[in-house]
Amino acid sequence: MKIIKAIRGMNDILADDAKIMAQIQRCCETVFRNYHYQRIATPIVEKTELFARSIGAETDIVAKEMYTFEDRNGDSLTLRPEGTACCVRAGIEHGLFYNQQQRFWYAGPMFRHERPQKGRYRQFHQIGAESYGWATPDIDAELIGITQQIWEDLGLSGIELQINSLGSSEARVKYKESLVDYLMQFEADLDDDSQRRLKTNPLRILDSKSESTQNILLSAPILTDYLDDESAKEFKQLQAFLDAQGISYTINPKLVRGLDYYNKTVFEWVYPNLGAQATVCAGGRYDGLVEQLGGKSTSGVGFAMGVERLVELLKEQQIAVIDNSPDVYFISVGETARTTAFSLSQKLRKNGIIVQSHCGEGSLKNQFKRADKSGAKWALILADDEINAQEVTIKPLLSRGEQTSILQSQLLTTMATLLKA
Ligand code: HAM
């Protein structure tokens, strides 16, 4: 029979990676708690219009990458490609922005129909944060500080911060005109994507991977020169707030981001060794989005981290926690021994000891084989002799020490002492 496989670009997360993901999420939760961010969760499916109206019709995400379908009522729905639009939608719907400031975080799967490759998937996971109601760049710096703290707490090094300011929308329109004027002189020499973007989304040409386009861009007008006074002043303030936190950064005037909702601050954290998919976290300010989606004008700024890329990084830097072995493997032979083993195992687990029970029949020899394979530090053995004497036998599996028998009533204290040692 034909085997059914998972959808291309949508991965099963097996035990080792799931552990590393949990390690990342635990670390993020602690940092978010310290900064007093509140967790929220929005549905995975939203009305298509939400993303079309926020991310921008000409962006790659909306033009080419959304998983859009009609549901049974004929409504056009989309699997969320990102979390920011969803947070804004939820905030407006529940009146959370009305005379209030908010700090949120979220975690979950996102979906984009991109060409799968290492670090780029069609279902991937983000952990993100969004703040609403602050117009000043201290909140931008706080969000960047959160990410820096997460790298530190995870033990990661070598992730580099790039920042830029896109300025006000008016400043950006002026810059866009100058950029298009300049690039039109070289239209024929631009790569195909950039030729198309000249008409649809010229700022994204700055991101082009083509060497010849990048050569043309060397003498192109620079976004920084077009900044309005307020944005320029706030960009300087942002840098002072970053300096105050001891965060290093480079200003990258070509950093524009692939989503249309940004203004002023944009940033990316890049780990160059990850190759083509090197951005592990990205974000920025989006002061117009709440109003654009029908809410009262409210400043917004946030970021999202790519969890799969962080998993790779933790593996590469060998700081991933993937110890899958139990403390104890419980061997039992005979009906009475098996039931007694169940109640003793329960007591150990309730006290934080990781116990893998042998389930099903099996000779002592066979059970010992499994105990060794499990990687457990200790085997506990219950057979007829132990049952009759109300004892349990403890055998070290990782060292060559002798096995000993103790009273069942002393098992918990003995194991606790052994594991501590
Ligand atoms: P984004 O740059 O589209 O921004 O995605 C953020 C991060 O998600 C990327 O830097 C990357 O690590 C990860 N990522 C994106 N696409 C994929 C993929 N196909 N496979 C694996 N990882 C991926 C946003 O999504 C914005 N919502 C960020 C934001 C929040 N801006 C303001 N608030």
CSV table of C-alpha atoms and ligand atoms in Angstrom, one decimal:
chain,number,residue,atom,x,y,z
A,1,MET,CA,0.0,0.0,0.0
A,2,LYS,CA,1.2,3.5,-0.7
A,3,ILE,CA,2.7,5.2,2.4
A,4,ILE,CA,1.2,8.6,3.2
A,5,LYS,CA,3.9,11.2,3.9
A,6,ALA,CA,3.9,14.6,5.6
A,7,ILE,CA,3.4,17.7,3.3
A,8,ARG,CA,6.7,19.0,1.9
A,9,GLY,CA,8.1,21.8,4.1
A,10,MET,CA,5.9,20.7,7.1
A,11,ASN,CA,8.0,18.8,9.5
A,12,ASP,CA,7.3,16.3,12.3
A,13,ILE,CA,9.1,17.5,15.4
A,14,LEU,CA,10.7,14.4,16.9
A,15,ALA,CA,11.8,14.0,20.5
A,16,ASP,CA,15.2,15.6,20.4
A,17,ASP,CA,14.1,18.8,18.6
A,18,ALA,CA,10.9,19.0,20.7
A,19,LYS,CA,13.2,19.1,23.8
A,20,ILE,CA,15.2,21.9,22.3
A,21,MET,CA,12.1,23.8,21.4
A,22,ALA,CA,10.8,23.4,24.9
A,23,GLN,CA,14.2,24.7,26.2
A,24,ILE,CA,13.8,27.8,24.0
A,25,GLN,CA,10.2,28.4,25.0
A,26,ARG,CA,11.0,28.0,28.7
A,27,CYS,CA,13.8,30.5,28.4
A,28,CYS,CA,11.6,33.0,26.5
A,29,GLU,CA,8.8,32.6,29.1
A,30,THR,CA,11.2,33.6,31.9
A,31,VAL,CA,12.5,36.6,30.1
A,32,PHE,CA,9.0,37.8,29.1
A,33,ARG,CA,7.9,37.4,32.8
A,34,ASN,CA,10.8,39.5,33.9
A,35,TYR,CA,9.8,42.3,31.5
A,36,HIS,CA,6.1,41.8,32.4
A,37,TYR,CA,4.8,40.8,29.0
A,38,GLN,CA,1.5,38.9,28.9
A,39,ARG,CA,1.0,35.8,26.8
A,40,ILE,CA,-1.9,35.8,24.3
A,41,ALA,CA,-2.9,33.3,21.7
A,42,THR,CA,-4.9,33.9,18.5
A,43,PRO,CA,-6.4,31.3,16.1
A,44,ILE,CA,-4.2,29.8,13.4
A,45,VAL,CA,-6.8,30.6,10.8
A,46,GLU,CA,-8.0,34.2,10.0
A,47,LYS,CA,-9.9,35.9,7.3
A,48,THR,CA,-7.7,36.4,4.3
A,49,GLU,CA,-8.5,40.1,4.2
A,50,LEU,CA,-6.6,40.6,7.5
A,51,PHE,CA,-3.3,39.7,6.0
A,52,ALA,CA,-3.9,41.3,2.6
A,53,ARG,CA,-4.7,44.6,4.3
A,54,SER,CA,-1.8,44.6,6.7
A,55,ILE,CA,1.2,42.8,5.2
A,56,GLY,CA,0.6,44.4,1.8
A,57,ALA,CA,-0.8,43.1,-1.4
A,58,GLU,CA,2.6,43.4,-3.3
A,59,THR,CA,4.7,41.6,-0.7
A,60,ASP,CA,6.0,38.1,-1.4
A,61,ILE,CA,4.0,36.7,1.5
A,62,VAL,CA,0.6,38.0,0.3
A,63,ALA,CA,1.3,37.7,-3.5
A,64,LYS,CA,2.8,34.2,-3.5
A,65,GLU,CA,3.0,32.4,-0.1
A,66,MET,CA,-0.3,32.3,1.7
A,67,TYR,CA,-2.2,29.1,2.3
A,68,THR,CA,-5.6,30.5,1.4
A,69,PHE,CA,-8.8,28.4,1.0
A,70,GLU,CA,-12.6,28.7,0.9
A,71,ASP,CA,-14.3,27.1,3.9
A,72,ARG,CA,-17.7,25.4,3.8
A,73,ASN,CA,-19.5,28.8,4.0
A,74,GLY,CA,-17.5,30.2,1.0
A,75,ASP,CA,-15.5,32.5,3.2
A,76,SER,CA,-11.9,33.1,2.1
A,77,LEU,CA,-9.6,32.0,5.0
A,78,THR,CA,-5.8,31.9,5.4
A,79,LEU,CA,-3.5,30.0,7.6
A,80,ARG,CA,-1.6,32.7,9.4
A,81,PRO,CA,1.7,33.6,7.8
A,82,GLU,CA,2.8,35.7,10.8
A,83,GLY,CA,1.5,36.9,14.2
A,84,THR,CA,1.5,40.6,14.2
A,85,ALA,CA,-1.6,41.2,12.1
A,86,CYS,CA,-3.4,38.6,14.3
A,87,CYS,CA,-2.4,40.5,17.5
A,88,VAL,CA,-3.6,43.8,16.1
A,89,ARG,CA,-6.9,42.2,15.0
A,90,ALA,CA,-7.4,40.7,18.5
A,91,GLY,CA,-6.4,43.9,20.3
A,92,ILE,CA,-8.9,46.0,18.3
A,93,GLU,CA,-11.7,43.3,18.7
A,94,HIS,CA,-11.3,43.2,22.5
A,95,GLY,CA,-10.8,46.9,23.0
A,96,LEU,CA,-7.3,46.3,24.4
A,97,PHE,CA,-5.8,49.4,22.8
A,98,TYR,CA,-8.4,51.8,24.1
A,99,ASN,CA,-6.5,54.2,26.4
A,100,GLN,CA,-4.3,51.4,27.3
A,101,GLN,CA,-0.7,50.3,26.8
A,102,GLN,CA,-0.1,46.6,26.2
A,103,ARG,CA,2.9,44.2,26.1
A,104,PHE,CA,2.1,40.8,24.6
A,105,TRP,CA,4.0,37.7,23.6
A,106,TYR,CA,2.9,34.7,21.6
A,107,ALA,CA,4.2,31.4,20.3
A,108,GLY,CA,3.0,29.0,17.6
A,109,PRO,CA,3.1,27.7,14.1
A,110,MET,CA,3.0,30.0,11.0
A,111,PHE,CA,2.5,29.0,7.4
A,112,ARG,CA,4.1,30.2,4.2
A,113,HIS,CA,4.2,28.5,0.9
A,114,GLU,CA,7.9,29.2,0.3
A,115,ARG,CA,10.4,27.0,-1.5
A,116,PRO,CA,11.6,24.6,1.3
A,117,GLN,CA,15.3,24.5,2.2
A,118,LYS,CA,17.3,24.2,5.4
A,119,GLY,CA,16.0,26.9,7.7
A,120,ARG,CA,13.0,27.7,5.5
A,121,TYR,CA,9.8,25.7,5.9
A,122,ARG,CA,6.2,25.9,5.0
A,123,GLN,CA,5.1,25.3,8.6
A,124,PHE,CA,7.5,26.9,11.0
A,125,HIS,CA,7.3,28.3,14.5
A,126,GLN,CA,7.7,31.8,15.8
A,127,ILE,CA,7.9,33.2,19.3
A,128,GLY,CA,7.1,36.9,19.2
A,129,ALA,CA,6.4,40.0,21.2
A,130,GLU,CA,4.4,43.1,20.4
A,131,SER,CA,4.0,46.4,22.4
A,132,TYR,CA,1.2,48.9,21.9
A,133,GLY,CA,0.7,52.5,22.9
A,134,TRP,CA,4.2,53.9,23.1
A,135,ALA,CA,5.4,56.3,20.5
A,136,THR,CA,8.9,56.7,21.9
A,137,PRO,CA,11.9,54.5,21.0
A,138,ASP,CA,12.6,53.3,24.5
A,139,ILE,CA,10.1,50.5,23.9
A,140,ASP,CA,11.9,49.6,20.7
A,141,ALA,CA,15.1,49.3,22.7
A,142,GLU,CA,13.3,47.3,25.4
A,143,LEU,CA,12.1,44.7,22.8
A,144,ILE,CA,15.7,44.5,21.4
A,145,GLY,CA,16.9,44.1,24.9
A,146,ILE,CA,14.5,41.2,25.5
A,147,THR,CA,16.0,39.4,22.5
A,148,GLN,CA,19.5,40.0,23.6
A,149,GLN,CA,18.6,38.6,27.1
A,150,ILE,CA,17.1,35.5,25.4
A,151,TRP,CA,20.4,34.9,23.5
A,152,GLU,CA,22.4,35.4,26.7
A,153,ASP,CA,20.1,33.1,28.8
A,154,LEU,CA,20.2,30.4,26.1
A,155,GLY,CA,24.0,30.6,26.0
A,156,LEU,CA,24.1,31.7,22.3
A,157,SER,CA,26.8,33.8,20.9
A,158,GLY,CA,27.7,35.3,17.5
A,159,ILE,CA,24.2,36.7,16.7
A,160,GLU,CA,24.6,40.2,15.2
A,161,LEU,CA,22.1,43.0,15.4
A,162,GLN,CA,21.4,45.2,12.4
A,163,ILE,CA,19.2,48.2,12.7
A,164,ASN,CA,17.7,50.8,10.4
A,165,SER,CA,15.1,53.5,10.4
A,166,LEU,CA,12.5,53.6,7.5
A,167,GLY,CA,11.3,57.0,8.7
A,168,SER,CA,7.8,58.4,8.3
A,169,SER,CA,5.6,57.1,5.4
A,170,GLU,CA,6.0,60.5,3.7
A,171,ALA,CA,9.8,60.3,3.9
A,172,ARG,CA,9.7,56.8,2.5
A,173,VAL,CA,7.6,57.9,-0.5
A,174,LYS,CA,10.1,60.6,-1.3
A,175,TYR,CA,13.0,58.1,-1.0
A,176,LYS,CA,11.1,55.5,-3.1
A,177,GLU,CA,10.8,58.1,-5.9
A,178,SER,CA,14.5,58.9,-5.9
A,179,LEU,CA,15.4,55.2,-5.8
A,180,VAL,CA,13.2,54.4,-8.7
A,181,ASP,CA,14.5,57.4,-10.7
A,182,TYR,CA,18.0,56.1,-10.1
A,183,LEU,CA,17.3,52.4,-10.8
A,184,MET,CA,15.4,53.2,-14.0
A,185,GLN,CA,18.7,54.1,-15.7
A,186,PHE,CA,19.9,50.6,-15.1
A,187,GLU,CA,16.6,48.7,-15.6
A,188,ALA,CA,17.8,46.3,-18.2
A,189,ASP,CA,20.8,45.3,-16.0
A,190,LEU,CA,18.7,44.5,-12.9
A,191,ASP,CA,17.8,40.8,-12.1
A,192,ASP,CA,14.3,39.7,-13.1
A,193,ASP,CA,12.9,39.9,-9.6
A,194,SER,CA,14.2,43.5,-9.2
A,195,GLN,CA,12.8,44.5,-12.6
A,196,ARG,CA,9.4,43.4,-11.4
A,197,ARG,CA,9.8,45.0,-8.0
A,198,LEU,CA,10.7,48.3,-9.7
A,199,LYS,CA,6.9,48.6,-10.3
A,200,THR,CA,5.5,46.8,-7.3
A,201,ASN,CA,7.8,47.2,-4.3
A,202,PRO,CA,11.0,49.0,-5.1
A,203,LEU,CA,12.4,49.1,-1.6
A,204,ARG,CA,12.7,45.4,-1.6
A,205,ILE,CA,15.3,45.7,-4.4
A,206,LEU,CA,17.7,46.8,-1.7
A,207,ASP,CA,17.4,43.2,-0.3
A,208,SER,CA,18.3,41.6,-3.7
A,209,LYS,CA,20.7,38.7,-3.5
A,210,SER,CA,21.9,39.4,-7.1
A,211,GLU,CA,25.5,40.6,-7.3
A,212,SER,CA,25.0,42.7,-10.4
A,213,THR,CA,22.0,44.4,-8.7
A,214,GLN,CA,24.0,45.0,-5.6
A,215,ASN,CA,26.7,46.6,-7.7
A,216,ILE,CA,24.2,49.0,-9.2
A,217,LEU,CA,22.9,49.8,-5.7
A,218,LEU,CA,26.4,50.9,-4.5
A,219,SER,CA,25.8,54.4,-5.9
A,220,ALA,CA,22.0,54.5,-5.2
A,221,PRO,CA,20.5,57.1,-2.9
A,222,ILE,CA,20.5,56.0,0.8
A,223,LEU,CA,17.4,55.8,2.9
A,224,THR,CA,19.1,57.4,5.9
A,225,ASP,CA,19.6,60.7,3.9
A,226,TYR,CA,15.8,61.0,3.4
A,227,LEU,CA,14.8,60.5,7.0
A,228,ASP,CA,12.4,63.2,8.4
A,229,ASP,CA,13.8,65.1,11.4
A,230,GLU,CA,11.6,63.3,14.0
A,231,SER,CA,12.6,59.8,12.7
A,232,ALA,CA,16.3,60.8,12.6
A,233,LYS,CA,16.1,62.1,16.2
A,234,GLU,CA,14.3,59.0,17.4
A,235,PHE,CA,16.8,56.8,15.6
A,236,LYS,CA,19.6,58.5,17.5
A,237,GLN,CA,17.7,58.0,20.8
A,238,LEU,CA,17.2,54.3,20.0
A,239,GLN,CA,21.0,54.0,19.6
A,240,ALA,CA,21.5,55.6,23.0
A,241,PHE,CA,19.1,53.2,24.6
A,242,LEU,CA,20.9,50.3,23.0
A,243,ASP,CA,24.3,51.6,24.1
A,244,ALA,CA,22.9,51.9,27.7
A,245,GLN,CA,22.1,48.2,27.6
A,246,GLY,CA,25.5,47.3,26.3
A,247,ILE,CA,24.0,46.0,23.0
A,248,SER,CA,26.2,46.2,19.9
A,249,TYR,CA,24.7,46.8,16.5
A,250,THR,CA,25.4,47.8,13.0
A,251,ILE,CA,23.4,50.3,11.1
A,252,ASN,CA,22.4,48.8,7.8
A,253,PRO,CA,20.8,51.4,5.6
A,254,LYS,CA,19.6,48.7,3.2
A,255,LEU,CA,17.6,46.9,5.8
A,256,VAL,CA,13.9,47.4,4.7
A,257,ARG,CA,12.1,44.1,5.7
A,258,GLY,CA,9.6,42.2,3.6
A,259,LEU,CA,6.4,43.4,5.1
A,260,ASP,CA,4.7,46.7,4.3
A,261,TYR,CA,3.5,47.7,7.7
A,262,TYR,CA,6.8,49.0,9.1
A,263,ASN,CA,7.8,52.6,9.7
A,264,LYS,CA,10.8,54.1,11.7
A,265,THR,CA,12.7,51.3,13.5
A,266,VAL,CA,13.4,48.0,11.8
A,267,PHE,CA,15.9,45.4,13.0
A,268,GLU,CA,17.2,41.9,12.4
A,269,TRP,CA,19.3,39.5,14.4
A,270,VAL,CA,21.6,37.6,12.0
A,271,TYR,CA,23.8,34.6,12.6
A,272,PRO,CA,26.1,34.6,9.5
A,273,ASN,CA,27.0,30.8,9.8
A,274,LEU,CA,23.4,29.7,9.2
A,275,GLY,CA,23.9,30.4,5.5
A,276,ALA,CA,21.1,31.7,3.3
A,277,GLN,CA,18.5,31.6,6.1
A,278,ALA,CA,20.6,33.5,8.6
A,279,THR,CA,18.0,35.8,10.2
A,280,VAL,CA,16.9,34.3,13.5
A,281,CYS,CA,14.8,37.2,14.7
A,282,ALA,CA,13.3,40.3,13.0
A,283,GLY,CA,11.0,43.1,13.8
A,284,GLY,CA,10.2,46.8,13.9
A,285,ARG,CA,7.7,49.6,14.5
A,286,TYR,CA,4.4,49.7,12.8
A,287,ASP,CA,2.6,52.8,14.0
A,288,GLY,CA,0.0,52.9,11.2
A,289,LEU,CA,-1.3,49.3,11.4
A,290,VAL,CA,-3.9,49.5,14.2
A,291,GLU,CA,-5.6,52.4,12.4
A,292,GLN,CA,-5.2,50.7,9.0
A,293,LEU,CA,-7.1,47.7,10.4
A,294,GLY,CA,-10.0,49.9,11.7
A,295,GLY,CA,-8.8,50.7,15.3
A,296,LYS,CA,-8.0,54.0,16.9
A,297,SER,CA,-4.5,55.2,16.0
A,298,THR,CA,-2.0,53.3,18.2
A,299,SER,CA,1.7,52.9,18.0
A,300,GLY,CA,3.0,49.3,17.7
A,301,VAL,CA,6.4,47.6,17.7
A,302,GLY,CA,7.5,44.0,18.0
A,303,PHE,CA,9.6,41.1,16.8
A,304,ALA,CA,9.4,37.4,16.0
A,305,MET,CA,12.0,34.8,16.3
A,306,GLY,CA,12.2,31.7,14.0
A,307,VAL,CA,12.2,28.8,16.4
A,308,GLU,CA,13.6,26.2,13.9
A,309,ARG,CA,16.5,28.4,13.2
A,310,LEU,CA,17.3,28.8,16.9
A,311,VAL,CA,17.1,25.0,17.3
A,312,GLU,CA,19.8,24.7,14.6
A,313,LEU,CA,21.9,27.3,16.3
A,314,LEU,CA,21.7,25.6,19.7
A,315,LYS,CA,22.7,22.4,18.0
A,316,GLU,CA,25.6,24.1,16.2
A,317,GLN,CA,26.9,25.7,19.3
A,318,GLN,CA,26.4,22.4,21.2
A,319,ILE,CA,24.3,23.9,24.0
A,320,ALA,CA,21.1,22.0,23.2
A,321,VAL,CA,19.8,19.9,26.1
A,322,ILE,CA,18.9,16.6,24.7
A,323,ASP,CA,19.4,14.2,27.6
A,324,ASN,CA,16.6,11.8,26.9
A,325,SER,CA,17.5,9.2,29.5
A,326,PRO,CA,15.3,8.4,32.6
A,327,ASP,CA,16.8,8.3,36.1
A,328,VAL,CA,15.4,4.9,36.7
A,329,TYR,CA,14.3,1.9,34.7
A,330,PHE,CA,11.8,-0.3,36.7
A,331,ILE,CA,12.1,-4.1,36.1
A,332,SER,CA,9.5,-6.4,37.4
A,333,VAL,CA,8.9,-10.1,37.0
A,334,GLY,CA,5.5,-11.7,37.9
A,335,GLU,CA,2.0,-10.4,38.4
A,336,THR,CA,2.4,-9.1,42.0
A,337,ALA,CA,5.8,-7.6,41.3
A,338,ARG,CA,4.3,-5.6,38.4
A,339,THR,CA,1.5,-4.1,40.4
A,340,THR,CA,3.9,-3.2,43.3
A,341,ALA,CA,6.2,-1.7,40.7
A,342,PHE,CA,3.4,0.5,39.5
A,343,SER,CA,2.7,2.0,43.0
A,344,LEU,CA,6.4,2.4,43.8
A,345,SER,CA,7.1,4.1,40.5
A,346,GLN,CA,4.2,6.5,41.1
A,347,LYS,CA,5.7,7.5,44.5
A,348,LEU,CA,9.1,8.2,42.8
A,349,ARG,CA,7.6,10.3,40.0
A,350,LYS,CA,5.6,12.4,42.4
A,351,ASN,CA,8.9,13.3,43.9
A,352,GLY,CA,10.5,14.4,40.6
A,353,ILE,CA,12.4,11.2,39.8
A,354,ILE,CA,12.0,10.2,36.1
A,355,VAL,CA,10.9,6.6,35.9
A,356,GLN,CA,10.5,4.4,32.9
A,357,SER,CA,8.5,1.3,33.7
A,358,HIS,CA,8.9,-1.9,31.9
A,359,CYS,CA,5.4,-2.6,30.4
A,360,GLY,CA,4.4,-6.0,29.0
A,361,GLU,CA,5.9,-9.4,29.7
A,362,GLY,CA,9.6,-10.1,29.5
A,363,SER,CA,12.4,-12.2,31.1
A,364,LEU,CA,14.8,-10.6,33.5
A,365,LYS,CA,17.5,-10.7,30.7
A,366,ASN,CA,15.3,-9.1,28.2
A,367,GLN,CA,14.3,-6.3,30.7
A,368,PHE,CA,17.9,-5.6,31.6
A,369,LYS,CA,18.7,-5.2,27.9
A,370,ARG,CA,15.9,-2.6,27.6
A,371,ALA,CA,17.1,-0.9,30.8
A,372,ASP,CA,20.6,-0.5,29.4
A,373,LYS,CA,19.2,0.8,26.1
A,374,SER,CA,17.1,3.4,27.9
A,375,GLY,CA,20.3,5.1,29.3
A,376,ALA,CA,18.9,5.1,32.8
A,377,LYS,CA,21.3,5.6,35.6
A,378,TRP,CA,19.7,2.9,37.8
A,379,ALA,CA,17.6,-0.3,37.4
A,380,LEU,CA,15.2,-1.2,40.1
A,381,ILE,CA,14.3,-4.8,40.3
A,382,LEU,CA,11.3,-6.5,41.7
A,383,ALA,CA,10.9,-10.3,41.4
A,384,ASP,CA,9.6,-13.1,43.8
A,385,ASP,CA,12.5,-12.8,46.3
A,386,GLU,CA,12.1,-9.1,46.7
A,387,ILE,CA,8.3,-9.4,47.0
A,388,ASN,CA,8.6,-12.0,49.7
A,389,ALA,CA,11.0,-9.8,51.7
A,390,GLN,CA,9.2,-6.5,50.9
A,391,GLU,CA,12.4,-5.3,49.4
A,392,VAL,CA,13.6,-3.8,46.1
A,393,THR,CA,16.9,-4.3,44.4
A,394,ILE,CA,18.9,-1.3,43.1
A,395,LYS,CA,21.5,-1.9,40.4
A,396,PRO,CA,23.7,0.9,39.0
A,397,LEU,CA,23.7,0.8,35.2
A,398,LEU,CA,26.3,3.4,34.2
A,399,SER,CA,29.0,2.4,36.7
A,400,ARG,CA,30.2,-1.1,37.7
A,401,GLY,CA,29.0,-0.8,41.3
A,402,GLU,CA,27.4,-3.7,43.2
A,403,GLN,CA,23.6,-4.1,43.4
A,404,THR,CA,22.0,-3.8,46.8
A,405,SER,CA,18.6,-4.6,48.2
A,406,ILE,CA,16.7,-2.3,50.5
A,407,LEU,CA,13.3,-2.2,52.1
A,408,GLN,CA,10.6,-0.9,49.8
A,409,SER,CA,9.7,1.7,52.4
A,410,GLN,CA,13.2,3.2,52.1
A,411,LEU,CA,13.1,3.4,48.3
A,412,LEU,CA,12.3,7.1,47.9
A,413,THR,CA,14.9,8.4,50.4
A,414,THR,CA,17.5,6.1,49.0
A,415,MET,CA,16.9,7.0,45.4
A,416,ALA,CA,16.8,10.7,46.2
A,417,THR,CA,20.2,10.4,47.9
A,418,LEU,CA,21.7,8.4,45.1
A,419,LEU,CA,20.5,10.8,42.4
A,420,LYS,CA,21.8,13.8,44.3
A,421,ALA,CA,25.2,12.2,44.6
B,1,HAM,P1,9.5,37.8,9.4
B,1,HAM,O1,10.8,38.5,9.1
B,1,HAM,O2,8.6,37.5,8.3
B,1,HAM,O3,8.7,38.8,10.4
B,1,HAM,O4,9.7,36.5,10.3
B,1,HAM,C1,10.4,36.6,11.5
B,1,HAM,C2,11.3,35.4,11.6
B,1,HAM,O5,10.6,34.2,11.4
B,1,HAM,C3,12.4,35.3,10.6
B,1,HAM,O6,13.5,36.1,10.9
B,1,HAM,C4,12.8,33.9,10.6
B,1,HAM,O7,13.7,33.6,11.7
B,1,HAM,C5,11.4,33.2,10.9
B,1,HAM,N1,10.9,32.7,9.6
B,1,HAM,C6,10.2,33.4,8.7
B,1,HAM,N2,9.8,32.6,7.6
B,1,HAM,C7,10.3,31.4,7.9
B,1,HAM,C8,10.2,30.1,7.2
B,1,HAM,N3,9.6,30.0,6.1
B,1,HAM,N4,10.8,29.1,7.8
B,1,HAM,C9,11.4,29.2,9.0
B,1,HAM,N5,11.5,30.3,9.7
B,1,HAM,C10,10.9,31.4,9.2
B,1,HAM,C11,7.5,38.6,10.9
B,1,HAM,O8,6.9,37.6,10.8
B,1,HAM,C12,6.9,39.8,11.7
B,1,HAM,N6,5.6,39.5,12.1
B,1,HAM,C13,7.8,40.1,12.8
B,1,HAM,C14,7.3,41.3,13.6
B,1,HAM,C15,6.7,41.2,14.8
B,1,HAM,N7,7.4,42.5,13.3
B,1,HAM,C16,6.8,43.3,14.3
B,1,HAM,N8,6.3,42.4,15.2
